[in-house]
PDB file of C-alpha atoms and ligand atoms in Angstrom:
ATOM      1  CA  MET A   1     253.534-104.833 -36.771  1.00  0.00           C
ATOM      2  CA  LYS A   2     256.516-105.984 -38.810  1.00  0.00           C
ATOM      3  CA  TYR A   3     259.912-106.264 -37.145  1.00  0.00           C
ATOM      4  CA  GLU A   4     263.074-105.719 -39.152  1.00  0.00           C
ATOM      5  CA  LEU A   5     266.816-106.049 -38.670  1.00  0.00           C
ATOM      6  CA  ALA A   6     268.934-103.400 -40.388  1.00  0.00           C
ATOM      7  CA  PRO A   7     272.589-104.448 -40.113  1.00  0.00           C
ATOM      8  CA  SER A   8     275.023-101.528 -39.918  1.00  0.00           C
ATOM      9  CA  ILE A   9     278.173-102.291 -41.880  1.00  0.00           C
ATOM     10  CA  LEU A  10     280.063 -99.436 -40.161  1.00  0.00           C
ATOM     11  CA  SER A  11     282.338-101.759 -38.187  1.00  0.00           C
ATOM     12  CA  PHE A  12     282.673-104.354 -40.971  1.00  0.00           C
ATOM     13  CA  ASP A  13     285.666-104.867 -43.267  1.00  0.00           C
ATOM     14  CA  LEU A  14     284.503-102.598 -46.083  1.00  0.00           C
ATOM     15  CA  THR A  15     286.645-104.452 -48.615  1.00  0.00           C
ATOM     16  CA  ALA A  16     284.685-107.641 -47.937  1.00  0.00           C
ATOM     17  CA  LEU A  17     281.117-106.321 -48.130  1.00  0.00           C
ATOM     18  CA  SER A  18     280.424-108.129 -51.401  1.00  0.00           C
ATOM     19  CA  THR A  19     280.422-111.373 -49.424  1.00  0.00           C
ATOM     20  CA  SER A  20     279.330-110.266 -45.939  1.00  0.00           C
ATOM     21  CA  VAL A  21     276.213-108.386 -47.081  1.00  0.00           C
ATOM     22  CA  PRO A  22     274.742-111.306 -49.094  1.00  0.00           C
ATOM     23  CA  LYS A  23     275.473-113.512 -46.039  1.00  0.00           C
ATOM     24  CA  LEU A  24     273.557-111.143 -43.742  1.00  0.00           C
ATOM     25  CA  MET A  25     270.582-111.055 -46.095  1.00  0.00           C
ATOM     26  CA  ALA A  26     270.521-114.834 -46.593  1.00  0.00           C
ATOM     27  CA  ALA A  27     270.542-115.237 -42.803  1.00  0.00           C
ATOM     28  CA  GLY A  28     267.383-113.144 -42.438  1.00  0.00           C
ATOM     29  CA  ALA A  29     268.373-109.466 -42.286  1.00  0.00           C
ATOM     30  CA  HIS A  30     266.023-107.005 -43.987  1.00  0.00           C
ATOM     31  CA  ILE A  31     267.759-103.764 -45.029  1.00  0.00           C
ATOM     32  CA  VAL A  32     271.403-102.693 -45.175  1.00  0.00           C
ATOM     33  CA  HIS A  33     272.059 -99.602 -43.035  1.00  0.00           C
ATOM     34  CA  LEU A  34     274.793 -97.328 -44.391  1.00  0.00           C
ATOM     35  CA  ASP A  35     276.298 -94.920 -41.834  1.00  0.00           C
ATOM     36  CA  VAL A  36     277.481 -91.842 -43.698  1.00  0.00           C
ATOM     37  CA  MET A  37     279.625 -89.467 -41.599  1.00  0.00           C
ATOM     38  CA  ASP A  38     281.084 -86.200 -42.840  1.00  0.00           C
ATOM     39  CA  GLY A  39     283.670 -85.259 -40.203  1.00  0.00           C
ATOM     40  CA  GLN A  40     281.528 -82.213 -39.341  1.00  0.00           C
ATOM     41  CA  PHE A  41     278.177 -83.279 -37.923  1.00  0.00           C
ATOM     42  CA  VAL A  42     280.123 -86.093 -36.246  1.00  0.00           C
ATOM     43  CA  PRO A  43     283.929 -86.284 -35.984  1.00  0.00           C
ATOM     44  CA  PRO A  44     284.662 -89.361 -38.159  1.00  0.00           C
ATOM     45  CA  ILE A  45     284.424 -89.650 -41.929  1.00  0.00           C
ATOM     46  CA  THR A  46     283.142 -92.952 -43.278  1.00  0.00           C
ATOM     47  CA  PHE A  47     282.102 -93.435 -46.909  1.00  0.00           C
ATOM     48  CA  GLY A  48     279.879 -91.940 -49.571  1.00  0.00           C
ATOM     49  CA  ASP A  49     277.462 -92.937 -52.295  1.00  0.00           C
ATOM     50  CA  ALA A  50     280.131 -94.797 -54.302  1.00  0.00           C
ATOM     51  CA  LEU A  51     280.141 -97.545 -51.700  1.00  0.00           C
ATOM     52  CA  ALA A  52     276.374 -97.929 -52.004  1.00  0.00           C
ATOM     53  CA  ALA A  53     276.556 -97.971 -55.803  1.00  0.00           C
ATOM     54  CA  ASN A  54     279.301-100.612 -55.781  1.00  0.00           C
ATOM     55  CA  LEU A  55     277.464-102.704 -53.225  1.00  0.00           C
ATOM     56  CA  ARG A  56     274.425-102.644 -55.506  1.00  0.00           C
ATOM     57  CA  LYS A  57     276.466-104.638 -58.056  1.00  0.00           C
ATOM     58  CA  HIS A  58     276.765-107.512 -55.570  1.00  0.00           C
ATOM     59  CA  THR A  59     273.356-107.620 -53.928  1.00  0.00           C
ATOM     60  CA  ASP A  60     269.770-106.574 -54.529  1.00  0.00           C
ATOM     61  CA  ALA A  61     269.301-106.059 -50.776  1.00  0.00           C
ATOM     62  CA  PRO A  62     267.277-102.960 -49.855  1.00  0.00           C
ATOM     63  CA  MET A  63     269.582-100.188 -48.628  1.00  0.00           C
ATOM     64  CA  GLU A  64     269.105 -97.082 -46.495  1.00  0.00           C
ATOM     65  CA  ALA A  65     271.464 -94.180 -45.909  1.00  0.00           C
ATOM     66  CA  HIS A  66     271.781 -92.754 -42.399  1.00  0.00           C
ATOM     67  CA  LEU A  67     273.218 -89.328 -43.140  1.00  0.00           C
ATOM     68  CA  MET A  68     275.198 -88.023 -40.178  1.00  0.00           C
ATOM     69  CA  THR A  69     276.106 -84.951 -42.187  1.00  0.00           C
ATOM     70  CA  LEU A  70     275.468 -81.249 -42.224  1.00  0.00           C
ATOM     71  CA  THR A  71     273.402 -80.021 -45.211  1.00  0.00           C
ATOM     72  CA  PRO A  72     272.057 -83.553 -45.696  1.00  0.00           C
ATOM     73  CA  GLU A  73     270.072 -82.505 -48.769  1.00  0.00           C
ATOM     74  CA  ARG A  74     273.320 -82.154 -50.715  1.00  0.00           C
ATOM     75  CA  HIS A  75     273.656 -85.925 -50.625  1.00  0.00           C
ATOM     76  CA  PHE A  76     270.088 -86.997 -51.363  1.00  0.00           C
ATOM     77  CA  ASP A  77     270.401 -87.373 -55.140  1.00  0.00           C
ATOM     78  CA  ALA A  78     273.628 -89.349 -54.989  1.00  0.00           C
ATOM     79  CA  PHE A  79     272.276 -91.898 -52.519  1.00  0.00           C
ATOM     80  CA  ILE A  80     268.980 -92.175 -54.400  1.00  0.00           C
ATOM     81  CA  LYS A  81     270.892 -92.821 -57.620  1.00  0.00           C
ATOM     82  CA  ALA A  82     273.026 -95.403 -55.805  1.00  0.00           C
ATOM     83  CA  GLY A  83     269.849 -97.361 -55.009  1.00  0.00           C
ATOM     84  CA  CYS A  84     268.807 -96.393 -51.462  1.00  0.00           C
ATOM     85  CA  LYS A  85     265.086 -96.752 -50.842  1.00  0.00           C
ATOM     86  CA  ARG A  86     265.136 -94.798 -47.579  1.00  0.00           C
ATOM     87  CA  ILE A  87     267.151 -91.771 -46.521  1.00  0.00           C
ATOM     88  CA  ILE A  88     267.452 -90.747 -42.902  1.00  0.00           C
ATOM     89  CA  PHE A  89     268.712 -87.300 -42.003  1.00  0.00           C
ATOM     90  CA  HIS A  90     269.201 -85.720 -38.586  1.00  0.00           C
ATOM     91  CA  ALA A  91     266.711 -83.177 -37.248  1.00  0.00           C
ATOM     92  CA  GLU A  92     269.722 -81.389 -35.704  1.00  0.00           C
ATOM     93  CA  ALA A  93     271.398 -80.973 -39.097  1.00  0.00           C
ATOM     94  CA  THR A  94     268.812 -78.794 -40.802  1.00  0.00           C
ATOM     95  CA  VAL A  95     266.360 -75.982 -40.131  1.00  0.00           C
ATOM     96  CA  HIS A  96     264.212 -77.229 -43.032  1.00  0.00           C
ATOM     97  CA  ALA A  97     263.167 -80.718 -41.963  1.00  0.00           C
ATOM     98  CA  HIS A  98     259.670 -80.388 -43.418  1.00  0.00           C
ATOM     99  CA  ARG A  99     260.932 -79.335 -46.821  1.00  0.00           C
ATOM    100  CA  LEU A 100     263.529 -82.109 -46.928  1.00  0.00           C
ATOM    101  CA  ILE A 101     260.872 -84.697 -46.114  1.00  0.00           C
ATOM    102  CA  GLN A 102     258.710 -83.325 -48.929  1.00  0.00           C
ATOM    103  CA  SER A 103     261.652 -83.464 -51.292  1.00  0.00           C
ATOM    104  CA  LEU A 104     262.394 -87.141 -50.538  1.00  0.00           C
ATOM    105  CA  LYS A 105     258.772 -88.245 -50.673  1.00  0.00           C
ATOM    106  CA  SER A 106     258.152 -86.460 -53.970  1.00  0.00           C
ATOM    107  CA  GLN A 107     260.881 -88.679 -55.433  1.00  0.00           C
ATOM    108  CA  GLY A 108     259.301 -91.849 -54.042  1.00  0.00           C
ATOM    109  CA  ILE A 109     261.967 -92.231 -51.350  1.00  0.00           C
ATOM    110  CA  GLU A 110     261.062 -93.018 -47.741  1.00  0.00           C
ATOM    111  CA  ALA A 111     261.946 -90.133 -45.431  1.00  0.00           C
ATOM    112  CA  GLY A 112     263.417 -90.928 -42.032  1.00  0.00           C
ATOM    113  CA  VAL A 113     264.315 -88.345 -39.403  1.00  0.00           C
ATOM    114  CA  ALA A 114     266.840 -89.132 -36.666  1.00  0.00           C
ATOM    115  CA  ILE A 115     267.231 -87.535 -33.243  1.00  0.00           C
ATOM    116  CA  ASN A 116     270.303 -87.674 -31.017  1.00  0.00           C
ATOM    117  CA  PRO A 117     270.095 -88.799 -27.377  1.00  0.00           C
ATOM    118  CA  GLY A 118     270.324 -85.150 -26.255  1.00  0.00           C
ATOM    119  CA  THR A 119     267.558 -83.909 -28.552  1.00  0.00           C
ATOM    120  CA  PRO A 120     264.000 -83.673 -27.205  1.00  0.00           C
ATOM    121  CA  VAL A 121     261.456 -85.793 -29.071  1.00  0.00           C
ATOM    122  CA  SER A 122     259.242 -82.713 -29.329  1.00  0.00           C
ATOM    123  CA  VAL A 123     261.284 -81.610 -32.372  1.00  0.00           C
ATOM    124  CA  LEU A 124     259.344 -84.299 -34.232  1.00  0.00           C
ATOM    125  CA  GLU A 125     255.944 -82.909 -33.255  1.00  0.00           C
ATOM    126  CA  PRO A 126     255.410 -80.616 -36.286  1.00  0.00           C
ATOM    127  CA  ILE A 127     256.492 -83.347 -38.733  1.00  0.00           C
ATOM    128  CA  ILE A 128     255.199 -86.445 -36.979  1.00  0.00           C
ATOM    129  CA  ASP A 129     252.492 -87.093 -39.598  1.00  0.00           C
ATOM    130  CA  ASP A 130     254.834 -86.428 -42.522  1.00  0.00           C
ATOM    131  CA  ILE A 131     257.724 -88.768 -41.845  1.00  0.00           C
ATOM    132  CA  ASP A 132     257.898 -92.405 -42.984  1.00  0.00           C
ATOM    133  CA  MET A 133     260.222 -93.388 -40.150  1.00  0.00           C
ATOM    134  CA  ALA A 134     261.686 -91.951 -36.952  1.00  0.00           C
ATOM    135  CA  LEU A 135     265.170 -92.980 -35.835  1.00  0.00           C
ATOM    136  CA  VAL A 136     265.727 -92.663 -32.107  1.00  0.00           C
ATOM    137  CA  MET A 137     269.503 -92.776 -31.593  1.00  0.00           C
ATOM    138  CA  THR A 138     270.274 -94.985 -28.606  1.00  0.00           C
ATOM    139  CA  VAL A 139     273.937 -93.870 -28.577  1.00  0.00           C
ATOM    140  CA  ASN A 140     275.567 -90.611 -29.600  1.00  0.00           C
ATOM    141  CA  PRO A 141     276.218 -90.888 -33.332  1.00  0.00           C
ATOM    142  CA  GLY A 142     279.732 -91.277 -34.654  1.00  0.00           C
ATOM    143  CA  TRP A 143     281.047 -94.655 -33.549  1.00  0.00           C
ATOM    144  CA  GLY A 144     280.060 -98.296 -33.406  1.00  0.00           C
ATOM    145  CA  GLY A 145     280.416-100.380 -30.269  1.00  0.00           C
ATOM    146  CA  GLN A 146     279.110 -97.848 -27.712  1.00  0.00           C
ATOM    147  CA  SER A 147     276.832 -98.593 -24.759  1.00  0.00           C
ATOM    148  CA  PHE A 148     273.074 -98.299 -25.128  1.00  0.00           C
ATOM    149  CA  ILE A 149     271.531 -95.220 -23.433  1.00  0.00           C
ATOM    150  CA  PRO A 150     268.311 -96.291 -21.651  1.00  0.00           C
ATOM    151  CA  SER A 151     267.055 -92.723 -21.066  1.00  0.00           C
ATOM    152  CA  THR A 152     266.119 -92.596 -24.770  1.00  0.00           C
ATOM    153  CA  MET A 153     263.271 -95.103 -24.238  1.00  0.00           C
ATOM    154  CA  PRO A 154     260.489 -92.604 -23.365  1.00  0.00           C
ATOM    155  CA  LYS A 155     261.062 -90.933 -26.746  1.00  0.00           C
ATOM    156  CA  ILE A 156     260.131 -94.156 -28.516  1.00  0.00           C
ATOM    157  CA  GLN A 157     256.955 -94.408 -26.443  1.00  0.00           C
ATOM    158  CA  TRP A 158     256.062 -90.799 -27.295  1.00  0.00           C
ATOM    159  CA  ILE A 159     256.388 -91.500 -31.017  1.00  0.00           C
ATOM    160  CA  ARG A 160     254.543 -94.826 -30.857  1.00  0.00           C
ATOM    161  CA  GLU A 161     251.563 -93.190 -29.122  1.00  0.00           C
ATOM    162  CA  ARG A 162     251.235 -90.755 -32.019  1.00  0.00           C
ATOM    163  CA  ARG A 163     252.052 -93.123 -34.911  1.00  0.00           C
ATOM    164  CA  PRO A 164     250.844 -96.621 -34.012  1.00  0.00           C
ATOM    165  CA  GLU A 165     251.789 -98.118 -37.399  1.00  0.00           C
ATOM    166  CA  MET A 166     254.897 -96.151 -38.391  1.00  0.00           C
ATOM    167  CA  ASP A 167     258.395 -97.597 -38.499  1.00  0.00           C
ATOM    168  CA  ILE A 168     260.425 -96.570 -35.456  1.00  0.00           C
ATOM    169  CA  GLN A 169     264.109 -97.397 -35.722  1.00  0.00           C
ATOM    170  CA  VAL A 170     266.700 -97.603 -32.965  1.00  0.00           C
ATOM    171  CA  ASP A 171     270.423 -97.400 -33.598  1.00  0.00           C
ATOM    172  CA  GLY A 172     273.318 -97.980 -31.229  1.00  0.00           C
ATOM    173  CA  GLY A 173     274.149-100.611 -28.639  1.00  0.00           C
ATOM    174  CA  ILE A 174     271.457-103.034 -29.805  1.00  0.00           C
ATOM    175  CA  ASP A 175     272.122-106.683 -28.945  1.00  0.00           C
ATOM    176  CA  PRO A 176     270.042-109.570 -27.576  1.00  0.00           C
ATOM    177  CA  VAL A 177     270.163-107.977 -24.084  1.00  0.00           C
ATOM    178  CA  THR A 178     268.935-104.500 -25.058  1.00  0.00           C
ATOM    179  CA  LEU A 179     266.535-105.725 -27.774  1.00  0.00           C
ATOM    180  CA  PRO A 180     263.638-106.561 -25.377  1.00  0.00           C
ATOM    181  CA  GLN A 181     263.810-103.047 -23.899  1.00  0.00           C
ATOM    182  CA  VAL A 182     263.516-101.290 -27.266  1.00  0.00           C
ATOM    183  CA  ILE A 183     260.778-103.678 -28.380  1.00  0.00           C
ATOM    184  CA  SER A 184     258.720-102.997 -25.275  1.00  0.00           C
ATOM    185  CA  ALA A 185     259.193 -99.242 -25.745  1.00  0.00           C
ATOM    186  CA  GLY A 186     257.692 -99.612 -29.236  1.00  0.00           C
ATOM    187  CA  ALA A 187     260.563 -99.826 -31.744  1.00  0.00           C
ATOM    188  CA  ASN A 188     260.232-102.174 -34.727  1.00  0.00           C
ATOM    189  CA  VAL A 189     263.350-101.576 -36.897  1.00  0.00           C
ATOM    190  CA  PHE A 190     266.677-102.415 -35.275  1.00  0.00           C
ATOM    191  CA  VAL A 191     270.086-101.277 -36.446  1.00  0.00           C
ATOM    192  CA  VAL A 192     272.735-103.698 -35.256  1.00  0.00           C
ATOM    193  CA  GLY A 193     276.429-103.292 -35.965  1.00  0.00           C
ATOM    194  CA  SER A 194     279.173-104.514 -33.681  1.00  0.00           C
ATOM    195  CA  TYR A 195     277.082-107.248 -32.040  1.00  0.00           C
ATOM    196  CA  LEU A 196     276.929-109.080 -35.390  1.00  0.00           C
ATOM    197  CA  LEU A 197     280.729-109.139 -35.457  1.00  0.00           C
ATOM    198  CA  ARG A 198     280.960-110.315 -31.844  1.00  0.00           C
ATOM    199  CA  ALA A 199     278.642-113.267 -32.522  1.00  0.00           C
ATOM    200  CA  PRO A 200     280.253-116.620 -33.412  1.00  0.00           C
ATOM    201  CA  SER A 201     279.190-116.092 -37.049  1.00  0.00           C
ATOM    202  CA  LEU A 202     277.162-113.520 -38.989  1.00  0.00           C
ATOM    203  CA  GLU A 203     274.398-116.102 -39.432  1.00  0.00           C
ATOM    204  CA  GLU A 204     274.203-116.773 -35.682  1.00  0.00           C
ATOM    205  CA  GLY A 205     274.295-113.050 -34.941  1.00  0.00           C
ATOM    206  CA  VAL A 206     271.364-112.381 -37.280  1.00  0.00           C
ATOM    207  CA  GLN A 207     269.466-115.363 -35.905  1.00  0.00           C
ATOM    208  CA  SER A 208     269.889-114.327 -32.291  1.00  0.00           C
ATOM    209  CA  ILE A 209     268.401-110.910 -33.095  1.00  0.00           C
ATOM    210  CA  VAL A 210     265.491-111.993 -35.305  1.00  0.00           C
ATOM    211  CA  SER A 211     264.588-114.825 -32.926  1.00  0.00           C
ATOM    212  CA  GLY A 212     263.971-112.114 -30.306  1.00  0.00           C
ATOM    213  CA  PHE A 213     261.251-110.470 -32.426  1.00  0.00           C
ATOM    214  CA  PRO A 214     257.684-110.935 -31.201  1.00  0.00           C
ATOM    215  CA  SER A 215     255.814-113.444 -33.341  1.00  0.00           C
ATOM    216  CA  ASN A 216     252.910-111.879 -35.188  1.00  0.00           C
TER     217      ASN A 216
HETATM  218  C1  LIG B 301     276.419 -94.797 -34.852  1.00  0.00           C
HETATM  219  C2  LIG B 301     275.829 -95.464 -36.075  1.00  0.00           C
HETATM  220  C3  LIG B 301     275.320 -96.841 -35.826  1.00  0.00           C
HETATM  221  C4  LIG B 301     276.356 -97.798 -35.344  1.00  0.00           C
HETATM  222  C5  LIG B 301     275.683 -98.896 -34.598  1.00  0.00           C
HETATM  223  O1  LIG B 301     276.813 -93.531 -35.171  1.00  0.00           O
HETATM  224  O2  LIG B 301     274.741 -94.700 -36.572  1.00  0.00           O
HETATM  225  O3  LIG B 301     274.618 -97.361 -36.949  1.00  0.00           O
HETATM  226  O4  LIG B 301     277.131 -98.329 -36.368  1.00  0.00           O
HETATM  227  O5  LIG B 301     276.690 -99.727 -34.155  1.00  0.00           O
HETATM  228  P1  LIG B 301     276.569-100.607 -32.850  1.00  0.00           P
HETATM  229  O6  LIG B 301     275.495-101.632 -33.116  1.00  0.00           O
HETATM  230  O7  LIG B 301     277.930-101.185 -32.776  1.00  0.00           O
HETATM  231  O8  LIG B 301     276.230 -99.714 -31.721  1.00  0.00           O
HETATM  232 ZN1  LIG B 302     273.256 -95.570 -38.115  1.00  0.00          ZN
END
């Protein structure tokens, strides 16, 4: 099993990403996690595909878009064109999850499906063999810096039992204290935002997460 750190730049100074993102990658991060909020699915508005496209000029880091938007399919093409290799949409935001997964995969893009803390994991049952990644939200989406919700852990175990090799991502409240809990539940891709800014430096923040990964 590979273990990956996906830094969320949500809480970062967006005007300084051309230096902070290369720093994160050089320190050992794996994929840049872009939190896209539309002011409808979640209250805040963040940024769109232009940020991803501009970031692409400064780094060749892999990027993924976490679409916290209604009608997520409206944004697929723009984020694909901007260079995202994986797109994650919310199960709660569409009644056509299966079709949206097909649409992403037919374009060679990894399809991730996210579920909120209040959403039962059983919504993934009909699509469990179709997705490339599941994202179990460990906070309610919308804001960085919230506390980890431990009652989401059984959902990770449920998914891991059915997809032993698939990427399972967790997002929200991940730091060196909560990391062992999500690892033992079965997660292997970790979104980390505000903890990286609380650490003495970005390099030390990345190191203290990746040094907590099990050695293969
Ligand atoms: C929450 C976002 C997360 C968030 C994580 O809506 O999807 O990616 O930025 O931030 P922390 O690590 O601060 O909880
Ligand atoms: Zn996210």
